Short mmCIF file of C-alpha atoms in Angstrom, two decimals:
data_model
loop_
_atom_site.label_atom_id
_atom_site.label_comp_id
_atom_site.label_asym_id
_atom_site.label_seq_id
_atom_site.Cartn_x
_atom_site.Cartn_y
_atom_site.Cartn_z
CA MET A 1 32.94 -57.95 176.91
CA ALA A 2 29.71 -58.55 178.75
CA PRO A 3 26.60 -57.57 176.87
CA ALA A 4 25.61 -55.43 179.99
CA ALA A 5 28.71 -53.23 179.40
CA PHE A 6 28.14 -52.85 175.57
CA ASP A 7 24.52 -51.94 176.35
CA ALA A 8 25.67 -49.22 178.95
CA GLU A 9 28.02 -47.94 176.26
CA ALA A 10 25.71 -48.19 173.47
CA GLY A 11 23.01 -46.36 175.44
CA GLY A 12 25.22 -43.58 176.55
CA PRO A 13 28.65 -43.07 175.03
CA ALA A 14 31.29 -42.24 177.48
CA THR A 15 32.24 -38.53 177.19
CA VAL A 16 35.49 -37.89 179.07
CA ALA A 17 37.93 -35.38 179.74
CA PRO A 18 41.34 -36.36 181.12
CA ALA A 19 42.40 -35.14 184.62
CA GLY A 20 44.91 -32.48 185.16
CA ASN A 21 47.96 -35.00 185.30
CA GLY A 22 46.63 -36.64 182.05
CA ALA A 23 46.87 -40.10 183.44
CA HIS A 24 43.30 -40.61 184.27
CA HIS A 25 39.83 -39.53 182.82
CA HIS A 26 36.73 -38.34 184.44
CA ALA A 27 33.14 -37.92 183.20
CA ALA A 28 31.95 -34.76 181.69
CA LYS A 29 29.36 -32.99 183.80
CA HIS A 30 26.45 -35.50 183.27
CA GLY A 31 28.30 -38.50 181.77
CA PRO A 32 28.97 -41.74 183.30
CA GLY A 33 31.83 -42.34 185.67
CA PRO A 34 35.37 -43.13 184.47
CA ASP A 35 36.40 -46.79 183.40
CA ALA A 36 39.66 -48.44 183.39
CA GLY A 37 39.92 -48.76 179.66
CA ALA A 38 39.73 -44.99 179.35
CA ALA A 39 42.00 -44.50 182.29
CA PHE A 40 44.60 -47.04 181.61
CA VAL A 41 44.81 -47.96 178.02
CA LEU A 42 43.70 -44.78 176.10
CA GLU A 43 45.23 -42.37 178.88
CA SER A 44 45.45 -38.68 177.25
CA LYS A 45 49.15 -37.65 177.82
CA GLY A 46 50.47 -37.44 174.33
CA THR A 47 51.64 -34.77 171.87
CA TRP A 48 50.77 -34.42 168.29
CA TRP A 49 53.85 -35.87 167.19
CA HIS A 50 53.29 -38.92 169.52
CA ALA A 51 49.88 -39.22 167.46
CA GLY A 52 51.90 -38.83 164.33
CA PHE A 53 53.98 -41.88 165.29
CA HIS A 54 51.00 -44.00 166.01
CA LEU A 55 49.02 -43.07 163.01
CA THR A 56 52.32 -43.75 160.88
CA THR A 57 52.63 -47.22 162.29
CA ALA A 58 48.97 -48.04 161.86
CA ILE A 59 48.95 -46.91 158.08
CA VAL A 60 52.65 -47.25 156.68
CA GLY A 61 53.64 -50.94 156.93
CA PRO A 62 54.99 -53.70 154.86
CA THR A 63 51.87 -53.46 152.63
CA VAL A 64 53.60 -50.75 150.80
CA LEU A 65 55.72 -53.43 149.06
CA THR A 66 52.36 -54.26 147.21
CA LEU A 67 51.90 -51.03 145.57
CA PRO A 68 53.97 -51.83 142.52
CA TYR A 69 51.54 -54.65 141.97
CA ALA A 70 48.76 -52.19 142.35
CA LEU A 71 50.26 -49.96 139.55
CA ARG A 72 50.65 -53.05 137.35
CA GLY A 73 46.80 -53.25 137.20
CA MET A 74 46.43 -49.71 135.62
CA GLY A 75 49.65 -48.62 134.20
CA TRP A 76 51.98 -45.54 134.90
CA ALA A 77 49.39 -42.58 134.36
CA LEU A 78 46.15 -43.89 135.76
CA GLY A 79 47.90 -45.82 138.69
CA LEU A 80 49.90 -42.86 139.96
CA THR A 81 46.98 -40.60 139.47
CA THR A 82 44.72 -43.09 141.51
CA LEU A 83 47.31 -43.47 143.99
CA SER A 84 47.42 -39.49 144.41
CA LEU A 85 43.67 -39.31 144.51
CA ILE A 86 43.29 -41.87 147.36
CA ALA A 87 46.08 -40.21 149.33
CA ALA A 88 44.29 -36.89 149.02
CA VAL A 89 40.77 -38.34 149.87
CA THR A 90 42.06 -40.30 152.81
CA PHE A 91 43.88 -37.19 154.22
CA TYR A 92 40.38 -35.23 153.81
CA GLU A 93 38.55 -38.23 155.40
CA TYR A 94 40.75 -38.27 158.41
CA SER A 95 40.73 -34.60 158.68
CA LEU A 96 36.91 -34.65 158.67
CA MET A 97 36.70 -37.50 161.50
CA SER A 98 39.19 -35.09 163.51
CA ARG A 99 37.12 -32.24 163.02
CA VAL A 100 33.92 -34.08 164.23
CA LEU A 101 35.77 -35.17 167.32
CA ASP A 102 36.88 -31.59 167.90
CA HIS A 103 33.55 -30.51 167.45
CA CYS A 104 31.86 -32.86 170.03
CA GLU A 105 34.75 -31.92 172.45
CA ALA A 106 33.91 -28.38 172.21
CA ARG A 107 30.39 -29.26 173.43
CA GLY A 108 31.49 -31.25 176.42
CA ARG A 109 31.47 -34.74 174.73
CA ARG A 110 35.11 -35.81 174.27
CA HIS A 111 34.97 -39.30 172.53
CA ILE A 112 37.90 -41.45 172.88
CA ARG A 113 36.25 -44.64 171.07
CA PHE A 114 34.98 -44.99 167.47
CA ARG A 115 32.16 -46.92 168.45
CA GLU A 116 30.94 -44.14 170.80
CA LEU A 117 31.57 -41.53 168.37
CA ALA A 118 29.51 -43.28 165.71
CA ALA A 119 26.64 -43.93 168.19
CA ASP A 120 26.52 -40.37 169.41
CA VAL A 121 26.61 -38.83 166.22
CA LEU A 122 24.56 -41.05 164.11
CA GLY A 123 22.07 -41.57 167.02
CA SER A 124 21.79 -45.44 166.48
CA GLY A 125 22.34 -48.14 168.79
CA TRP A 126 22.98 -50.75 165.96
CA MET A 127 25.67 -48.48 164.57
CA PHE A 128 27.49 -48.91 168.12
CA TYR A 129 27.55 -52.70 167.49
CA PHE A 130 28.41 -52.54 163.81
CA VAL A 131 31.63 -50.50 164.65
CA VAL A 132 32.46 -52.85 167.43
CA ILE A 133 32.10 -55.95 165.12
CA VAL A 134 34.01 -54.39 162.28
CA GLN A 135 36.86 -52.77 164.28
CA THR A 136 37.08 -56.02 166.19
CA ALA A 137 37.37 -58.15 163.12
CA ILE A 138 39.92 -55.67 161.52
CA ASN A 139 42.28 -55.43 164.67
CA THR A 140 42.15 -59.27 165.32
CA GLY A 141 42.60 -60.10 161.82
CA VAL A 142 45.76 -57.45 161.61
CA SER A 143 47.18 -59.04 164.91
CA ILE A 144 46.88 -62.58 163.35
CA GLY A 145 48.44 -61.54 160.07
CA THR A 146 51.18 -59.67 161.61
CA ILE A 147 52.21 -62.76 163.63
CA LEU A 148 51.88 -65.05 160.42
CA LEU A 149 53.94 -62.63 158.24
CA ALA A 150 56.61 -62.06 160.97
CA ALA A 151 56.79 -65.90 161.26
CA ASP A 152 57.13 -66.36 157.65
CA CYS A 153 59.86 -63.63 157.38
CA ILE A 154 61.82 -65.67 159.80
CA GLU A 155 61.13 -69.27 158.55
CA GLN A 156 61.10 -68.65 154.75
CA ILE A 157 64.07 -65.96 154.44
CA MET A 158 66.19 -66.07 157.33
CA TYR A 159 66.07 -69.71 158.84
CA SER A 160 65.85 -71.49 155.26
CA SER A 161 68.91 -69.68 153.99
CA ILE A 162 70.88 -70.87 157.17
CA ALA A 163 69.48 -74.42 157.63
CA PRO A 164 67.60 -75.53 154.43
CA ASN A 165 66.73 -78.74 155.85
CA GLY A 166 66.30 -77.65 159.55
CA PRO A 167 63.62 -79.35 161.79
CA LEU A 168 62.04 -75.98 162.85
CA LYS A 169 58.58 -75.46 161.24
CA LEU A 170 56.36 -72.37 160.57
CA TYR A 171 54.42 -72.92 163.73
CA HIS A 172 57.69 -72.80 165.86
CA PHE A 173 58.20 -69.18 164.61
CA ILE A 174 54.58 -68.31 165.18
CA ILE A 175 55.10 -69.26 168.87
CA MET A 176 58.39 -67.26 169.00
CA VAL A 177 56.73 -64.06 167.56
CA ALA A 178 53.77 -64.58 169.89
CA VAL A 179 56.09 -64.80 173.02
CA VAL A 180 57.82 -61.51 171.97
CA LEU A 181 54.49 -59.73 171.46
CA ALA A 182 53.04 -61.11 174.77
CA PHE A 183 56.08 -59.60 176.67
CA LEU A 184 55.68 -56.21 174.79
CA SER A 185 51.95 -56.19 175.28
CA GLN A 186 52.40 -55.71 179.01
CA LEU A 187 53.10 -52.09 178.04
CA PRO A 188 49.86 -50.78 179.68
CA SER A 189 48.80 -47.91 177.37
CA PHE A 190 48.67 -46.77 173.96
CA HIS A 191 50.54 -43.91 174.84
CA SER A 192 53.47 -46.17 176.30
CA LEU A 193 53.99 -47.24 172.66
CA ARG A 194 55.26 -43.96 171.30
CA HIS A 195 58.94 -44.67 171.38
CA ILE A 196 58.30 -48.10 169.68
CA ASN A 197 56.20 -46.36 167.08
CA PHE A 198 58.89 -43.78 166.37
CA VAL A 199 61.35 -46.45 165.66
CA SER A 200 58.58 -47.98 163.68
CA LEU A 201 58.49 -44.66 161.54
CA LEU A 202 62.39 -45.24 160.90
CA LEU A 203 62.11 -48.73 160.22
CA SER A 204 59.60 -48.02 157.47
CA LEU A 205 61.73 -45.26 156.04
CA GLY A 206 64.74 -47.77 156.25
CA TYR A 207 63.02 -50.67 154.38
CA THR A 208 61.66 -48.38 151.90
CA ILE A 209 65.08 -46.85 150.97
CA LEU A 210 66.59 -50.38 150.99
CA VAL A 211 63.96 -52.02 148.69
CA SER A 212 63.77 -49.10 146.32
CA ALA A 213 67.56 -49.06 145.85
CA ALA A 214 67.31 -52.73 145.39
CA CYS A 215 64.80 -52.25 142.67
CA ILE A 216 66.77 -49.63 140.97
CA GLY A 217 69.90 -51.89 140.94
CA ALA A 218 67.83 -54.72 139.41
CA GLY A 219 66.26 -52.63 136.80
CA LEU A 220 69.85 -51.48 135.71
CA SER A 221 71.39 -54.87 135.88
CA LYS A 222 72.10 -57.03 132.85
CA SER A 223 70.31 -59.86 134.21
CA SER A 224 66.90 -57.66 134.72
CA PRO A 225 63.73 -59.04 133.15
CA ALA A 226 62.60 -57.26 130.08
CA LYS A 227 60.43 -54.21 130.96
CA ASP A 228 56.86 -54.58 129.66
CA TYR A 229 54.27 -51.88 130.98
CA SER A 230 51.53 -53.18 128.64
CA LEU A 231 48.07 -54.10 130.21
CA SER A 232 46.07 -56.96 129.30
CA SER A 233 44.67 -57.19 125.88
CA SER A 234 41.23 -58.01 127.07
CA LYS A 235 39.11 -54.80 128.19
CA SER A 236 37.04 -56.98 130.88
CA GLU A 237 40.45 -58.05 132.17
CA GLN A 238 41.63 -54.61 132.24
CA THR A 239 38.63 -53.22 134.09
CA PHE A 240 38.73 -56.21 136.64
CA ASN A 241 42.55 -55.50 137.23
CA ALA A 242 41.91 -51.70 137.74
CA PHE A 243 39.29 -52.12 140.08
CA LEU A 244 41.29 -54.76 142.00
CA SER A 245 44.34 -52.10 142.16
CA ILE A 246 41.92 -49.34 143.47
CA SER A 247 40.88 -51.83 146.25
CA ILE A 248 44.30 -52.43 147.12
CA LEU A 249 45.18 -48.93 147.25
CA ALA A 250 42.06 -48.05 149.60
CA SER A 251 42.90 -50.93 151.86
CA VAL A 252 46.59 -49.77 152.20
CA PHE A 253 45.57 -46.16 153.38
CA GLY A 254 43.09 -47.80 156.04
CA ASN A 255 43.53 -47.82 159.82
CA GLY A 256 40.11 -48.03 161.35
CA ILE A 257 41.29 -46.57 164.79
CA LEU A 258 41.78 -42.73 164.48
CA PRO A 259 39.66 -41.88 167.30
CA GLU A 260 41.62 -44.12 169.61
CA ILE A 261 44.72 -42.30 168.44
CA GLN A 262 43.24 -39.00 168.96
CA ALA A 263 42.28 -40.19 172.35
CA THR A 264 45.93 -40.50 173.27
CA LEU A 265 46.37 -36.63 173.07
CA ALA A 266 46.59 -34.42 176.03
CA PRO A 267 43.39 -32.03 176.26
CA PRO A 268 42.54 -29.98 174.62
CA ALA A 269 43.01 -32.11 171.57
CA ALA A 270 41.53 -29.57 169.10
CA GLY A 271 43.76 -29.04 166.07
CA LYS A 272 46.68 -31.40 167.10
CA MET A 273 45.63 -34.19 165.06
CA MET A 274 45.75 -32.17 161.89
CA LYS A 275 49.67 -31.73 162.82
CA ALA A 276 49.78 -35.48 163.32
CA LEU A 277 48.18 -36.22 160.15
CA VAL A 278 50.69 -33.94 158.18
CA LEU A 279 53.66 -35.59 159.91
CA CYS A 280 52.04 -39.10 158.78
CA TYR A 281 51.28 -38.03 155.24
CA SER A 282 54.81 -36.68 154.89
CA VAL A 283 56.10 -40.00 155.47
CA ILE A 284 53.42 -41.70 153.26
CA GLY A 285 54.47 -39.42 150.57
CA PHE A 286 57.97 -40.87 150.74
CA THR A 287 57.29 -44.50 151.55
CA PHE A 288 54.42 -45.04 149.28
CA TYR A 289 55.72 -43.28 146.11
CA LEU A 290 59.37 -44.35 146.08
CA PRO A 291 58.72 -48.36 146.12
CA SER A 292 55.66 -47.81 143.76
CA ILE A 293 57.77 -46.17 141.10
CA THR A 294 61.00 -48.12 141.42
CA GLY A 295 59.39 -51.49 141.89
CA TYR A 296 56.91 -51.06 138.88
CA TRP A 297 59.74 -49.64 136.64
CA ALA A 298 62.14 -52.40 137.46
CA PHE A 299 59.69 -55.39 136.82
CA GLY A 300 56.86 -53.93 134.86
CA SER A 301 53.75 -56.32 134.32
CA GLN A 302 55.98 -59.11 135.84
CA VAL A 303 56.26 -57.62 139.28
CA GLN A 304 54.73 -59.93 141.89
CA SER A 305 52.25 -59.16 144.60
CA ASN A 306 55.25 -58.26 147.02
CA VAL A 307 58.06 -56.77 145.16
CA LEU A 308 60.39 -58.52 147.80
CA LYS A 309 59.39 -61.78 146.00
CA SER A 310 60.53 -60.22 142.56
CA LEU A 311 63.93 -59.23 144.11
CA MET A 312 64.12 -62.92 145.56
CA PRO A 313 62.84 -65.15 142.67
CA ASP A 314 62.30 -68.84 143.46
CA SER A 315 64.41 -69.87 140.50
CA GLY A 316 67.89 -68.18 139.91
CA PRO A 317 69.83 -65.76 142.19
CA ALA A 318 68.58 -62.76 143.89
CA LEU A 319 68.71 -59.55 141.96
CA ALA A 320 70.03 -57.58 144.80
CA PRO A 321 72.80 -58.00 147.41
CA THR A 322 72.04 -60.67 150.21
CA TRP A 323 72.94 -58.15 153.06
CA LEU A 324 70.75 -55.47 151.62
CA LEU A 325 67.84 -57.76 151.34
CA GLY A 326 68.44 -59.38 154.58
CA LEU A 327 68.54 -55.94 156.34
CA ALA A 328 65.21 -54.95 154.56
CA VAL A 329 63.50 -58.12 155.85
CA LEU A 330 64.74 -57.42 159.34
CA PHE A 331 63.27 -54.06 159.35
CA VAL A 332 59.91 -55.38 157.96
CA LEU A 333 60.00 -58.00 160.73
CA LEU A 334 60.62 -55.54 163.70
CA GLN A 335 57.84 -53.20 162.12
CA LEU A 336 55.39 -55.93 162.05
CA LEU A 337 55.89 -56.31 165.84
CA ALA A 338 54.88 -52.65 166.40
CA ILE A 339 51.92 -52.91 164.10
CA GLY A 340 50.78 -55.87 166.06
CA LEU A 341 51.00 -53.86 169.14
CA VAL A 342 49.16 -50.80 167.71
CA TYR A 343 46.13 -52.85 166.35
CA SER A 344 45.85 -54.64 169.77
CA GLN A 345 45.21 -51.57 171.50
CA VAL A 346 41.28 -51.79 171.07
CA ALA A 347 41.07 -55.39 172.18
CA TYR A 348 43.17 -54.45 175.18
CA GLU A 349 40.87 -51.22 176.00
CA ILE A 350 37.73 -53.50 176.01
CA MET A 351 39.48 -56.12 178.29
CA GLU A 352 40.68 -53.56 180.84
CA LYS A 353 37.38 -51.78 180.83
CA ASN A 354 35.79 -54.89 182.21
CA SER A 355 38.53 -56.53 184.25
CA ALA A 356 40.28 -53.73 185.94
CA ASP A 357 39.52 -51.67 188.97
CA VAL A 358 39.89 -48.03 188.04
CA THR A 359 40.11 -46.99 191.74
CA ARG A 360 43.39 -49.17 191.93
CA GLY A 361 46.64 -48.33 190.23
CA LYS A 362 47.23 -49.54 187.03
CA PHE A 363 50.34 -51.62 188.23
CA SER A 364 48.70 -52.86 191.42
CA ARG A 365 48.15 -56.78 191.73
CA ARG A 366 44.77 -56.38 191.16
CA ASN A 367 44.96 -54.94 187.88
CA LEU A 368 48.35 -56.31 186.72
CA VAL A 369 47.26 -60.08 187.04
CA PRO A 370 44.04 -59.80 184.87
CA ARG A 371 46.23 -57.67 182.17
CA LEU A 372 48.88 -60.30 182.28
CA LEU A 373 46.41 -63.19 181.80
CA LEU A 374 43.88 -61.56 179.45
CA ARG A 375 46.42 -60.16 176.82
CA THR A 376 48.47 -63.29 176.92
CA LEU A 377 45.37 -65.35 176.18
CA TYR A 378 44.44 -62.94 173.33
CA LEU A 379 47.89 -63.19 171.55
CA ALA A 380 47.79 -67.17 172.31
CA PHE A 381 44.44 -66.99 170.49
CA CYS A 382 45.96 -65.01 167.61
CA ALA A 383 48.87 -67.35 167.32
CA PHE A 384 46.94 -70.49 167.15
CA MET A 385 44.66 -69.01 164.38
CA ALA A 386 47.74 -67.83 162.51
CA ALA A 387 49.30 -71.37 162.88
CA MET A 388 45.81 -73.20 161.84
CA LEU A 389 45.12 -70.85 158.96
CA PRO A 390 48.30 -70.05 157.14
CA PHE A 391 46.10 -69.01 154.26
CA PHE A 392 44.80 -66.13 156.52
CA GLY A 393 45.95 -63.30 154.05
CA ASP A 394 43.11 -64.39 151.77
CA ILE A 395 40.72 -63.97 154.57
CA VAL A 396 42.15 -60.64 155.58
CA GLY A 397 41.61 -59.31 152.20
CA VAL A 398 37.92 -59.74 152.44
CA VAL A 399 37.78 -58.28 156.02
CA GLY A 400 39.92 -55.31 154.95
CA ALA A 401 37.68 -54.59 151.90
CA VAL A 402 34.33 -54.68 154.01
CA GLY A 403 36.16 -53.36 157.13
CA PHE A 404 38.34 -50.29 156.32
CA ILE A 405 35.96 -48.91 153.50
CA PRO A 406 33.02 -48.36 155.90
CA LEU A 407 35.19 -47.15 158.83
CA ASP A 408 37.69 -44.78 156.97
CA PHE A 409 35.88 -43.87 153.71
CA VAL A 410 32.13 -43.86 154.51
CA LEU A 411 31.43 -43.16 158.14
CA PRO A 412 33.65 -40.10 158.27
CA VAL A 413 31.67 -38.32 155.59
CA ILE A 414 28.42 -39.27 156.78
CA MET A 415 29.33 -38.19 160.56
CA TYR A 416 30.58 -34.79 159.23
CA ASN A 417 27.39 -34.12 157.17
CA ILE A 418 25.46 -34.85 160.33
CA ALA A 419 27.54 -33.30 163.15
CA LEU A 420 28.55 -30.11 161.30
CA ALA A 421 25.68 -30.05 158.92
CA PRO A 422 27.06 -28.04 155.95
CA PRO A 423 24.23 -26.88 153.72
CA ARG A 424 22.99 -29.58 151.38
CA GLY A 425 23.76 -27.60 148.13
CA SER A 426 27.11 -26.75 149.41
CA LEU A 427 30.12 -28.13 147.50
CA MET A 428 31.48 -29.73 150.66
CA TYR A 429 28.12 -31.67 151.13
CA ILE A 430 28.06 -32.92 147.60
CA ALA A 431 31.74 -33.67 147.56
CA ASN A 432 31.09 -35.95 150.81
CA THR A 433 28.00 -37.65 149.35
CA ALA A 434 29.99 -38.45 146.06
CA ILE A 435 32.81 -39.99 148.02
CA MET A 436 30.63 -41.99 149.99
CA VAL A 437 28.86 -43.44 147.05
CA VAL A 438 32.19 -44.06 145.13
CA PHE A 439 33.76 -45.91 147.97
CA VAL A 440 30.70 -48.09 148.94
CA GLY A 441 31.07 -49.19 145.36
CA VAL A 442 34.80 -49.77 145.64
CA GLY A 443 34.19 -51.68 148.69
CA ALA A 444 31.68 -53.91 147.09
CA ILE A 445 34.08 -54.66 144.20
CA GLY A 446 36.87 -55.10 146.60
CA ALA A 447 34.96 -57.75 148.56
CA PHE A 448 34.13 -59.33 145.39
CA ALA A 449 37.70 -59.42 143.96
CA SER A 450 38.91 -60.73 147.47
CA ILE A 451 36.26 -63.40 147.79
CA ARG A 452 37.29 -64.36 144.01
CA LYS A 453 40.87 -64.85 145.12
CA LEU A 454 39.85 -66.77 148.15
CA VAL A 455 38.03 -69.17 145.85
CA LEU A 456 40.71 -69.42 143.43
CA ASP A 457 43.24 -70.23 146.01
CA ALA A 458 41.09 -72.59 148.07
CA GLY A 459 42.76 -75.68 146.32
CA GLN A 460 46.07 -74.70 148.09
CA PHE A 461 44.39 -74.32 151.68
CA LYS A 462 45.70 -76.78 154.21
CA LEU A 463 45.05 -76.30 158.01
CA PHE A 464 48.31 -76.14 160.11
CA SER A 465 50.39 -76.22 156.83
CA ASN A 466 54.16 -75.26 156.81
CA ASN A 467 53.61 -72.82 153.86
CA VAL A 468 52.12 -69.61 153.65
CA VAL A 469 49.42 -69.06 150.70
CA ASP A 470 50.50 -66.00 148.99
#
């Protein structure tokens, strides 16, 4: 985006309300005119259940398969308690952010972008740029990560079992995934992903059931590993592992794009996002707890960072039927495509805002050609980075710790305390301040743990390698 365009936004956040047909936006009384990013990408035509589908895809992904590993660092009691507490805190945080958005809308300032909301409520131009930078890092990082993980699923699990010595390399599959995403990315708006994201929700339920069934079967089989749930004998190691697990749990619940998701709701949006949150967290209750409990029960302290790897050990036979694991991997692969599309929407909105002509139709040649070129180039860049940095997961860990924590755990409570101004001595104000302090600490510790892992894995890093560093 051109600096002038950013400056215009930072100086006066767009406050828009959709037109009667929901397809376009017009300015509030004294706000700036409409822009193509708002009119085409963030069009407000959706229902609360559509927003629920978008939010579920943004939060519930294959990262749920890392939750048994998170429990390993804390044990049964502390692990499940922490999982429940973070679920409650994130639901609370997202509901606060939704209430801030509703509060602004009721006063004639409907914000459809996180960066504009933060700049308006906090009254700081630098906050606008902070959100832009962090959101861009998260969304681009997730897009690169989904391409890399999807390609790894095809290459390591599907292709290698069919043709162990085949000529195709990881980068071939990265190109294949990027081509599919480039085709799907031509869906013009966030709202147009509603059917894909409903399927994504079903896929997450599907692989959760399959992987959990596989874990139960593995735990009951005679060849199952001995169950050991003991923690490290070193107190310092126990503490470090516990904080690492907390960081994992906090990152798994993050999304960083709730205002953009709420922007897809047809006006008035007030109250609708709470229903979407209830839908999303109903799915979370099933997809987070079931694999956490069954995976940790089956493998105990031996569980790997992804429970699928525990079910498919490098040496020895798989601990579940091949068809079951294959179907679970297929579901994971398909959902990764949906996640990549969702997290690309902020980038597409920025592109459309500066390249499209809002006075022309979204499918006019004037707007179609730039959309095709820019979105394809963006995905080509993400695919190139995925091929060049197959150890990108470690980098994303750092980005997640320093990105999701401020956007999803710190800014919502600060904005609520400023916008709705609860009394300083009230329980809500004190609780919000406490949450902010705690998660600033969690973010710092998470960043340290992620950087530590990056340093430890540095010896395995090789540009354009055919192997993904775990």
